Amino acid sequence: MIRKIIALSAFTAALALGAQNIHTVVKGDNAYNISKKYGISTAELYRMNPKVQDGKISIGEVLVVGKSTGSKPAAQSAQLGKIIIQPKQTIYGLTKQYKISEADLRALNPNLDSNMKIGSEVTLPLAAISSYGGNQVIAAQNSSVETPAVAEKTVNSDANDTYMVQPKDNYYKLTRKFSLTQKELFAMNPGLEEKGLRPGETIIVQGNTSSPAPAKSATEKIETDTPAPNTYTTTSTADDYVTYTVQSGDTVFGILNKFGIGLDELLTLNPNLSSGLKAGMVLKIKKLDAGYVKKSGDALNVVIMLPFGFDTNDSKFRTLSLDFLSGAKLAIERSAASGQKLDVKIIDAGNEASFKNSLTQINSDNTDLIIGPFFKSNVLQVLDYVKTQKIPVVAPFANSDDLLKFENLILIETNQSVFADRIVKEVKDVYSDQKIYIVADDDKSNANYLKTNLEKTLKNANIVIVNSGAEIEPDKNMMTGQSAPVIAILASDRDADGDAFANRMMALSKEISGIKAFSMYYSPIFERKVDELSQVNLVYLMDRKVDSEGRFEKEILEAYKSKYCKTPPKYSIIGFDIVNDMLSRENKKGEIFKQMNKVQTQLATKFEFEKIRNGAYVNKGYRVVRLLSN
């Protein structure tokens, strides 16, 4: 079935006022298909019908869907003119100066990106040029230029549909709305992951909006694309620059702090900042540095260092290493099958004491990527060994402050402070003067970090650190003497602490409603007691979680089972995820650092790297799991 996608020009705003068009809701109608039928956005539909702002539309309801006129659309007969692009002008600047949406600007200028050069001509409504052009140089105008009121695009597909991106849309909202996975959304819209969602842009979606996507279970919601605090979900690469799309609430100081750059550097790359910082602006942040470029040959030379301990007869980490290797081999085979030329060398890293002998097996003059070793002391030795060549080194598990200074180091394990920062944000969102309990582990470092940051965030909060979930008690209402709900946070990764915490939460939920529970870590009991823990709206974080319903995930799980006749264990999943992610970021020149800004989710792990100023790349990706009460 061939569908024609009609994007109405914003020039309809200039139409003469007339009688209102109305639509009577019938079975199967929803905001999206009604908007599409009448060539308006859902935002416009909501604006004309405030009573349906919450999305609830009833059969028989009469909706306003626009104005009726007897004349043809203004855009069809509107006079057009052209301007000459001046230094420092940008697409964003044109939309603001001439009061035109980017979608309409692009409809008038199909090759807009290539035309945004000094001296190039850009087509605009003549009235807009006259009203807002100021001293802008105007090209010779041709009043006979005709531009149709609609831009038509043909999609030759039975299953595809289209959707115009709204200002508050995000990937998670769209995947739920159209019953898609994020990978499917990106596959149908090449380049969408890199450039991000742009309000007014039409994208391809699949399915319908009549019902939400099925949940993983009756009460479990996994937020697979929830960004970590201070991570760059709005970054991309363009013309060898890291770019950033300004978000609502951003400040210049915050951006400087995020990216570790100076004000002079930011202003030099973005002269348009002189007119102020505005949401939607795309800023150049810094020139990308290749960091490492392979020296010769077409094949990417990869070294994987694992502590098998065969030569030292130390089998302590052998099973873990073999599992990691099985997942890595699957990733390597897939990359090779896709056409990537690889030369992979597996090195027995022995143990920490004998590791130095393993270094001699690395040809530092012809190695493009090193994955491993596992232990921090060995990672430091590798970094010292390749310091002249600055070969990219991936540390699968080591993560500590003394590693952050190495610019050629990629740290996979997410730092615990990232998890704690997210818990602080989650608590802030539901806090209303409840007493807060934090269940600590033995060293109490996580609990103390949480307490300090919660006290900074919440006004006069009553926060108590306890050693066990059993110590959590309901608060007392000073006025009535009745029990009051509390907020409880688990800051320990021990399963025993998780059991005690969960059991106490379930018991309290039977005594009093309104208790809120959070955990920095996953505990097996959370999956065994989903229904019970949903009564306290438990929110917990995970660094790894397999979405068993995802198309990509199913494919990988089936491929692993076919190859090894079993379901992949934990370290096989980690091995696949790390190797598959790193190889997907490499290009033929070995310029892996140019691709580090991409946010990617593999089989179970989310990779969202932040570069420390003059230092390492640190993964800040994780999953948020919410247990929702029915």
XYZ file of C-alpha atoms in Angstrom:
630
model
C 0.000 0.000 0.000
C 1.363 3.383 -0.966
C 0.696 6.112 1.572
C 1.120 9.774 0.753
C 2.471 11.833 3.582
C 1.145 15.374 3.518
C 2.974 17.963 5.593
C 0.962 21.189 5.613
C 2.942 24.397 5.458
C 2.837 26.749 8.402
C 1.607 29.418 5.996
C -1.963 28.253 6.721
C -1.708 30.588 9.708
C -2.169 33.428 7.210
C -5.504 32.133 5.961
C -8.503 34.407 6.365
C -10.714 33.514 9.322
C -13.731 31.458 8.409
C -16.146 28.904 9.755
C -14.746 26.158 11.922
C -14.292 22.650 10.546
C -15.493 19.993 12.952
C -15.066 16.252 13.286
C -17.315 13.798 15.101
C -15.309 11.055 16.800
C -16.088 7.511 15.616
C -14.845 4.105 16.768
C -11.097 3.695 16.204
C -10.328 7.421 16.234
C -7.462 8.816 18.287
C -5.625 12.140 18.429
C -2.942 11.054 15.986
C -5.137 9.732 13.147
C -7.570 12.661 13.467
C -4.656 15.121 13.271
C -3.272 13.309 10.259
C -6.658 13.257 8.518
C -7.011 17.035 8.735
C -3.357 17.863 8.165
C -2.710 19.348 11.582
C -0.359 18.373 14.388
C -1.628 16.746 17.568
C -0.410 19.873 19.397
C -2.728 21.990 17.224
C -5.597 19.570 17.847
C -5.063 19.841 21.607
C -4.829 23.626 21.390
C -8.172 23.855 19.563
C -9.736 21.311 21.922
C -8.374 21.818 25.456
C -10.734 19.197 26.850
C -8.827 16.394 25.065
C -5.412 17.512 26.313
C -5.110 14.311 28.320
C -5.596 12.250 25.157
C -9.021 10.849 26.105
C -11.422 11.084 23.174
C -14.952 9.674 23.379
C -17.055 8.300 20.531
C -19.578 10.925 19.442
C -17.492 13.828 20.738
C -17.346 16.843 18.406
C -13.862 18.293 17.852
C -12.697 21.480 16.171
C -10.169 20.568 13.485
C -9.474 23.898 11.765
C -11.010 26.785 9.902
C -12.965 26.538 6.674
C -12.253 28.928 3.797
C -13.353 29.083 0.226
C -9.956 30.035 -1.121
C -6.958 27.875 -1.833
C -4.255 27.613 0.843
C -2.162 30.732 1.252
C 1.090 28.810 0.803
C -0.034 27.774 -2.625
C -0.305 31.368 -3.766
C 2.129 33.027 -1.368
C 4.843 35.127 -2.943
C 8.339 33.914 -2.252
C 11.680 35.614 -2.190
C 15.294 34.684 -1.606
C 17.970 35.915 0.754
C 21.755 35.674 0.549
C 23.325 33.813 3.471
C 25.617 36.033 5.515
C 28.517 35.041 7.812
C 27.490 33.378 11.095
C 23.923 32.652 9.951
C 22.545 29.236 10.893
C 19.380 27.251 10.211
C 18.257 27.859 13.772
C 18.946 31.580 13.403
C 16.842 31.781 10.220
C 13.856 30.080 11.859
C 13.963 32.574 14.736
C 14.602 35.680 12.628
C 11.941 34.953 10.005
C 9.368 33.332 12.318
C 9.242 30.080 10.350
C 9.423 26.493 11.564
C 12.394 24.382 10.529
C 10.002 21.916 8.844
C 8.573 24.697 6.619
C 12.020 26.125 5.945
C 13.215 22.721 4.778
C 10.058 22.227 2.670
C 10.929 25.425 0.778
C 14.629 24.477 0.588
C 15.063 20.702 0.050
C 18.863 21.102 -0.050
C 19.013 23.429 2.934
C 22.023 21.848 4.630
C 24.244 22.148 1.568
C 22.964 25.695 0.897
C 23.903 27.053 4.334
C 27.111 28.615 3.051
C 28.058 32.264 2.801
C 26.684 33.623 -0.489
C 24.148 30.812 -1.015
C 20.474 31.597 -1.648
C 17.658 30.471 0.634
C 13.960 30.710 -0.272
C 11.590 32.336 2.258
C 8.095 33.844 2.211
C 8.381 37.332 0.754
C 6.250 38.770 3.557
C 8.648 37.342 6.140
C 11.650 38.846 4.338
C 9.942 42.239 4.218
C 8.901 42.111 7.888
C 11.953 40.574 9.527
C 14.798 40.847 7.007
C 16.241 44.110 8.261
C 19.517 44.661 6.408
C 19.601 41.076 5.128
C 20.842 40.963 1.516
C 17.961 39.916 -0.757
C 18.485 37.974 -3.969
C 16.627 38.844 -7.155
C 13.029 37.863 -6.501
C 10.851 35.921 -8.870
C 7.205 36.545 -8.087
C 6.189 33.696 -10.380
C 7.892 31.096 -8.206
C 5.283 28.553 -7.211
C 5.615 26.277 -4.257
C 2.850 23.783 -3.523
C 1.083 24.053 -0.208
C 1.944 20.455 0.576
C 5.127 18.477 0.315
C 4.423 14.907 -0.722
C 6.574 11.930 0.094
C 5.748 8.412 -0.988
C 6.513 5.477 1.268
C 6.214 2.146 -0.508
C 5.416 -0.107 2.427
C 2.410 -1.925 3.796
C 3.461 -1.630 7.432
C 5.052 1.808 7.677
C 3.317 4.965 8.851
C 4.554 8.433 9.646
C 4.487 10.768 12.607
C 5.386 14.418 13.119
C 7.688 14.850 16.130
C 6.189 16.988 18.895
C 8.180 19.293 21.247
C 8.013 16.985 24.285
C 8.594 13.696 22.453
C 11.453 11.369 23.364
C 12.560 7.937 22.161
C 10.941 6.063 25.034
C 7.591 7.815 24.547
C 7.556 7.038 20.804
C 8.560 3.395 21.188
C 5.720 2.874 23.673
C 3.243 4.838 21.559
C 3.898 2.885 18.368
C 4.769 -0.544 19.842
C 8.378 -0.401 18.658
C 11.782 -1.094 20.098
C 14.300 1.749 19.969
C 16.453 -0.258 17.550
C 13.481 -0.660 15.163
C 12.809 3.082 15.304
C 16.439 3.827 14.399
C 16.428 1.175 11.646
C 13.405 2.780 9.968
C 14.917 6.260 10.289
C 18.627 6.156 9.353
C 20.535 8.956 11.048
C 17.855 9.582 13.692
C 20.026 8.284 16.549
C 22.853 10.646 15.652
C 20.851 13.826 15.050
C 18.103 13.250 17.627
C 14.384 14.066 17.537
C 13.525 17.450 16.043
C 10.049 18.950 16.625
C 8.188 19.358 13.337
C 10.189 16.637 11.571
C 8.301 13.700 10.049
C 9.656 10.258 10.915
C 8.648 6.738 9.938
C 6.955 4.669 12.624
C 5.224 1.315 12.653
C 2.028 -0.030 14.136
C -0.826 2.085 15.466
C -1.681 4.233 18.438
C -4.899 2.564 19.452
C -3.259 0.815 22.374
C 0.068 1.072 24.205
C 2.857 -1.451 23.724
C 2.516 -4.546 25.873
C 4.440 -4.303 29.139
C 7.157 -6.772 30.055
C 4.802 -8.042 32.747
C 1.650 -6.777 34.364
C 3.513 -4.400 36.646
C 7.101 -4.055 35.406
C 8.289 -1.155 33.295
C 11.864 -1.065 32.010
C 13.111 2.309 30.861
C 15.754 1.231 28.378
C 16.656 4.685 27.186
C 16.692 6.654 30.422
C 19.798 8.844 30.385
C 22.143 9.058 33.307
C 22.451 12.492 34.891
C 24.974 14.702 33.091
C 25.312 12.386 30.100
C 25.129 13.593 26.537
C 22.048 12.066 24.975
C 21.824 15.196 22.832
C 25.355 15.042 21.447
C 26.278 14.021 17.932
C 29.132 14.349 15.463
C 29.013 16.635 12.445
C 31.916 17.712 10.246
C 34.378 16.261 12.744
C 32.902 18.259 15.636
C 31.134 17.118 18.766
C 27.835 19.006 18.764
C 25.228 19.502 21.474
C 21.545 20.408 21.190
C 20.603 22.891 23.914
C 17.840 21.636 26.202
C 15.296 23.613 28.193
C 16.907 24.693 31.460
C 20.488 24.580 30.145
C 22.876 27.373 31.088
C 26.190 28.379 29.525
C 27.961 27.572 32.776
C 26.329 24.134 32.888
C 27.413 23.364 29.326
C 30.976 24.482 30.031
C 31.009 22.248 33.095
C 29.508 19.261 31.262
C 32.044 19.277 28.477
C 35.069 20.641 30.332
C 35.662 23.519 27.921
C 36.351 27.229 28.322
C 34.005 30.101 27.486
C 36.373 31.520 24.864
C 36.481 28.181 23.067
C 32.676 27.878 23.089
C 32.157 31.438 21.784
C 34.772 30.991 19.055
C 32.957 27.948 17.691
C 29.472 29.442 18.224
C 29.376 33.193 17.444
C 25.546 33.063 17.457
C 25.701 32.656 21.240
C 26.087 36.419 21.381
C 22.307 36.619 20.892
C 21.693 34.359 23.881
C 21.349 30.660 24.718
C 18.073 29.161 23.499
C 16.582 25.662 23.611
C 17.029 23.892 20.292
C 20.294 25.602 19.369
C 22.926 23.200 18.064
C 26.314 24.128 19.499
C 29.712 23.053 18.280
C 31.594 21.869 21.342
C 35.030 20.859 20.192
C 37.000 19.561 17.250
C 37.161 15.785 17.309
C 40.607 14.301 17.777
C 41.218 10.914 16.231
C 43.417 10.098 19.232
C 44.740 6.999 17.543
C 44.968 6.158 13.828
C 46.059 2.715 12.670
C 49.402 2.645 10.986
C 49.045 0.110 8.180
C 46.895 -2.569 6.586
C 43.156 -2.917 6.080
C 42.512 -5.265 8.986
C 41.794 -3.967 12.474
C 44.286 -5.557 14.868
C 42.569 -6.362 18.170
C 44.112 -7.898 21.302
C 41.891 -9.466 23.988
C 43.615 -10.131 27.322
C 41.865 -12.576 29.662
C 43.126 -14.183 32.933
C 42.919 -17.846 31.891
C 45.913 -18.715 34.077
C 47.005 -21.722 32.009
C 50.744 -20.995 32.237
C 50.599 -20.167 35.939
C 48.210 -23.006 36.805
C 45.910 -20.407 38.383
C 42.340 -21.304 37.434
C 40.600 -18.807 39.724
C 39.198 -16.728 36.846
C 39.315 -19.350 34.079
C 35.573 -20.032 33.871
C 34.821 -16.326 33.841
C 37.389 -15.798 31.077
C 36.075 -18.673 28.958
C 32.539 -17.334 29.259
C 33.687 -13.823 28.323
C 35.535 -15.261 25.312
C 32.497 -17.210 24.083
C 30.447 -14.005 23.896
C 33.362 -12.106 22.353
C 33.770 -14.738 19.624
C 30.110 -14.384 18.642
C 30.540 -10.616 18.336
C 33.737 -11.039 16.283
C 32.074 -13.500 13.907
C 29.131 -11.150 13.374
C 31.440 -8.213 12.653
C 33.491 -10.275 10.212
C 30.332 -11.487 8.474
C 29.275 -7.859 7.976
C 32.520 -7.155 6.112
C 34.752 -5.794 8.855
C 38.362 -6.975 8.424
C 39.717 -8.199 11.739
C 42.921 -9.744 13.033
C 42.174 -10.828 16.613
C 44.758 -12.127 19.071
C 43.764 -13.752 22.384
C 46.396 -13.446 25.133
C 46.453 -15.354 28.407
C 46.931 -12.573 30.970
C 47.837 -15.115 33.650
C 47.349 -13.540 37.063
C 48.305 -10.193 38.576
C 51.749 -11.420 39.611
C 52.732 -12.905 36.253
C 51.001 -10.331 34.041
C 54.179 -8.532 32.996
C 55.220 -11.545 30.932
C 52.000 -11.262 28.888
C 52.798 -7.736 27.731
C 55.597 -8.955 25.476
C 52.960 -10.654 23.276
C 51.497 -7.270 22.304
C 52.975 -5.713 19.167
C 52.551 -2.080 20.186
C 53.534 -0.936 16.687
C 50.632 -2.746 15.010
C 47.804 -3.059 17.535
C 44.682 -0.927 17.119
C 42.596 -1.906 20.139
C 43.211 -3.732 23.427
C 40.252 -5.206 25.337
C 41.228 -6.187 28.863
C 42.843 -6.993 31.176
C 40.405 -7.345 34.091
C 42.395 -6.032 37.062
C 43.277 -2.389 37.719
C 46.969 -3.038 38.388
C 47.242 -4.828 35.031
C 45.328 -2.094 33.218
C 47.864 0.434 34.528
C 50.708 -1.744 33.237
C 49.139 -1.928 29.766
C 48.603 1.832 29.680
C 52.254 2.369 30.529
C 53.340 -0.171 27.899
C 51.421 1.593 25.074
C 51.739 5.190 26.320
C 53.822 6.270 23.312
C 51.397 4.858 20.733
C 48.252 5.738 22.795
C 46.473 2.588 21.647
C 42.834 2.538 22.850
C 42.516 0.292 25.926
C 39.147 -1.032 27.143
C 38.856 -1.906 30.845
C 35.880 -4.284 31.231
C 35.690 -4.146 35.049
C 38.335 -1.824 36.534
C 37.054 1.625 37.492
C 38.693 3.934 40.017
C 39.669 7.586 40.255
C 43.339 6.970 39.462
C 42.351 5.597 36.038
C 40.450 8.700 34.976
C 43.539 10.624 33.831
C 44.308 8.364 30.821
C 42.887 9.779 27.577
C 43.194 6.490 25.663
C 41.273 4.479 28.296
C 37.632 3.365 27.966
C 35.990 2.378 31.261
C 32.977 0.078 30.908
C 31.792 -0.285 34.510
C 29.457 2.520 35.542
C 30.646 4.386 38.640
C 28.439 3.979 41.709
C 28.051 7.740 42.086
C 26.114 7.760 38.793
C 23.577 5.343 40.278
C 23.397 7.336 43.508
C 22.825 10.600 41.606
C 19.891 9.027 39.786
C 18.354 7.802 43.054
C 18.618 11.345 44.442
C 16.706 12.625 41.413
C 14.039 9.908 41.753
C 13.544 10.651 45.447
C 13.340 14.392 44.782
C 10.499 13.780 42.303
C 8.273 12.070 44.921
C 9.440 13.767 48.116
C 6.852 15.577 50.242
C 8.395 15.822 53.713
C 8.534 12.051 54.322
C 11.174 10.585 56.594
C 13.916 8.914 54.534
C 15.685 5.668 55.484
C 18.902 4.548 53.747
C 19.987 0.932 54.201
C 23.804 0.884 54.153
C 26.384 -1.797 53.440
C 29.449 -2.327 55.659
C 31.559 0.619 54.457
C 28.573 3.028 54.263
C 30.223 5.059 51.477
C 27.170 4.850 49.188
C 24.792 5.622 52.039
C 26.805 8.653 53.137
C 27.019 9.925 49.552
C 23.239 9.601 49.197
C 22.580 11.317 52.523
C 24.873 14.244 51.720
C 23.357 14.851 48.292
C 19.775 14.402 49.463
C 20.373 16.985 52.190
C 21.673 19.384 49.534
C 18.657 18.730 47.303
C 15.777 18.518 49.806
C 14.919 21.222 52.312
C 15.129 20.145 55.974
C 14.928 16.444 55.103
C 14.932 13.914 57.962
C 17.356 11.227 56.750
C 18.435 8.193 58.773
C 21.091 5.605 57.810
C 20.345 2.082 59.090
C 22.173 -1.237 58.793
C 19.200 -3.399 57.789
C 15.829 -3.085 56.148
C 14.323 -4.534 59.316
C 15.084 -1.211 61.066
C 12.755 0.771 58.806
C 9.661 1.978 60.659
C 6.636 4.086 59.643
C 6.848 7.718 60.641
C 4.357 9.323 63.046
C 2.124 12.222 62.116
C 2.738 14.796 64.840
C -0.805 16.182 64.573
C -2.827 12.969 64.501
C -0.437 10.436 65.980
C -1.166 8.093 63.076
C 1.455 6.211 61.108
C 2.804 8.098 58.091
C 4.525 6.696 54.980
C 8.286 6.898 54.532
C 10.800 6.710 51.698
C 13.259 3.795 51.850
C 16.485 3.441 49.832
C 18.665 0.332 49.502
C 22.352 1.265 49.085
C 23.822 -2.242 49.361
C 24.395 -4.789 46.592
C 24.337 -7.848 48.866
C 21.483 -10.242 48.100
C 20.849 -10.773 51.834
C 20.345 -7.035 52.294
C 18.078 -7.011 49.267
C 15.963 -9.805 50.764
C 15.630 -8.023 54.116
C 14.800 -4.728 52.412
C 12.167 -6.266 50.125
C 10.534 -8.253 52.922
C 10.289 -5.164 55.127
C 8.797 -3.114 52.289
C 6.184 -5.784 51.595
C 5.262 -5.950 55.282
C 4.953 -2.180 55.629
C 2.820 -1.935 52.482
C 0.175 -4.022 54.287
C 0.153 -1.618 57.232
C 0.242 1.735 55.494
C -0.147 3.070 51.954
C 2.081 5.569 50.224
C 5.473 4.015 51.039
C 8.053 4.601 48.291
C 11.045 2.283 47.794
C 14.225 2.765 45.764
C 17.360 0.703 45.235
C 20.739 1.526 43.723
C 21.102 -2.161 42.855
C 19.216 -5.124 41.494
C 18.407 -7.992 43.844
C 16.952 -11.354 42.671
C 13.974 -10.983 45.010
C 12.833 -7.949 43.011
C 11.902 -10.235 40.107
C 10.431 -12.945 42.318
C 8.144 -10.516 44.149
C 7.123 -8.101 41.400
C 3.439 -7.895 42.352
C 4.124 -7.375 46.064
C 6.863 -4.776 45.553
C 4.767 -2.881 43.034
C 2.641 -1.826 46.026
C 5.546 0.382 47.170
C 6.307 1.449 43.567
C 9.843 0.078 43.817
C 12.326 1.760 41.454
C 15.709 0.093 41.009
C 18.693 0.517 38.722
C 20.579 -2.070 36.686
C 23.774 -1.805 34.700
C 22.705 -4.815 32.624
C 19.267 -6.106 31.665
C 18.283 -8.251 28.661
C 15.105 -7.097 26.940
C 13.912 -10.566 25.970
C 11.195 -9.078 23.727
C 13.621 -7.076 21.591
C 14.230 -8.220 18.022
C 18.015 -7.774 18.220
C 18.163 -9.467 21.622
C 16.198 -12.479 20.390
C 18.507 -12.797 17.409
C 21.641 -12.782 19.584
C 20.213 -15.200 22.152
C 19.243 -17.632 19.396
C 22.651 -17.309 17.727
C 24.449 -18.003 21.015
C 22.269 -21.004 21.786
C 22.796 -22.369 18.292
C 26.583 -21.998 18.644
C 27.034 -23.189 22.231
C 23.819 -25.169 22.922
C 22.988 -23.133 26.033
C 21.687 -19.782 27.185
C 24.523 -17.260 27.574
C 25.691 -16.873 31.196
C 26.425 -13.449 32.692
C 30.039 -13.082 31.546
C 29.262 -14.340 28.034
C 26.726 -11.526 27.755
C 29.317 -9.039 29.010
C 31.905 -10.366 26.549
C 29.494 -10.042 23.627
C 28.301 -6.585 24.620
C 31.749 -5.067 25.110
C 33.347 -6.521 21.982
C 30.305 -5.897 19.779
C 30.024 -2.317 20.979
C 33.713 -1.513 20.561
C 33.974 -3.064 17.091
C 30.864 -1.166 15.967
C 32.584 2.111 16.898
C 35.770 1.389 14.954
C 36.205 2.609 11.390
C 38.798 1.516 8.848
C 41.286 4.043 10.204
C 40.921 2.781 13.751
C 39.431 6.110 14.845
C 37.317 4.669 17.650
C 37.330 7.886 19.704
C 35.393 9.718 16.981
C 32.451 7.386 17.597
C 32.399 7.385 21.383
C 29.511 9.850 21.627
C 27.000 7.338 20.218
C 24.579 5.902 22.766
C 24.186 2.194 22.060
C 22.447 -0.671 23.837
C 23.747 -4.148 23.079
C 22.332 -7.437 24.358
C 22.093 -6.312 27.983
C 24.383 -3.336 28.497
C 23.755 0.312 27.724
C 26.858 2.206 26.594
C 26.716 5.970 27.065
C 30.217 7.392 27.347
C 31.249 10.701 28.864
C 34.791 11.945 28.355
C 36.453 13.245 31.470
C 38.259 16.512 30.765
C 41.747 15.566 29.554
C 41.018 12.008 30.640
C 39.237 8.712 30.105
C 35.899 7.802 28.542
C 33.525 6.634 31.283
C 30.329 4.651 30.685
C 27.334 6.239 32.403
C 24.639 4.047 30.871
C 22.156 2.061 32.941
C 18.530 0.866 33.028
C 15.742 2.091 35.272
C 13.152 -0.521 36.265
C 9.862 0.597 37.804
C 7.369 -1.735 39.455
C 3.991 -0.092 38.978
C 0.896 -0.893 40.998
C -2.230 -1.795 39.040
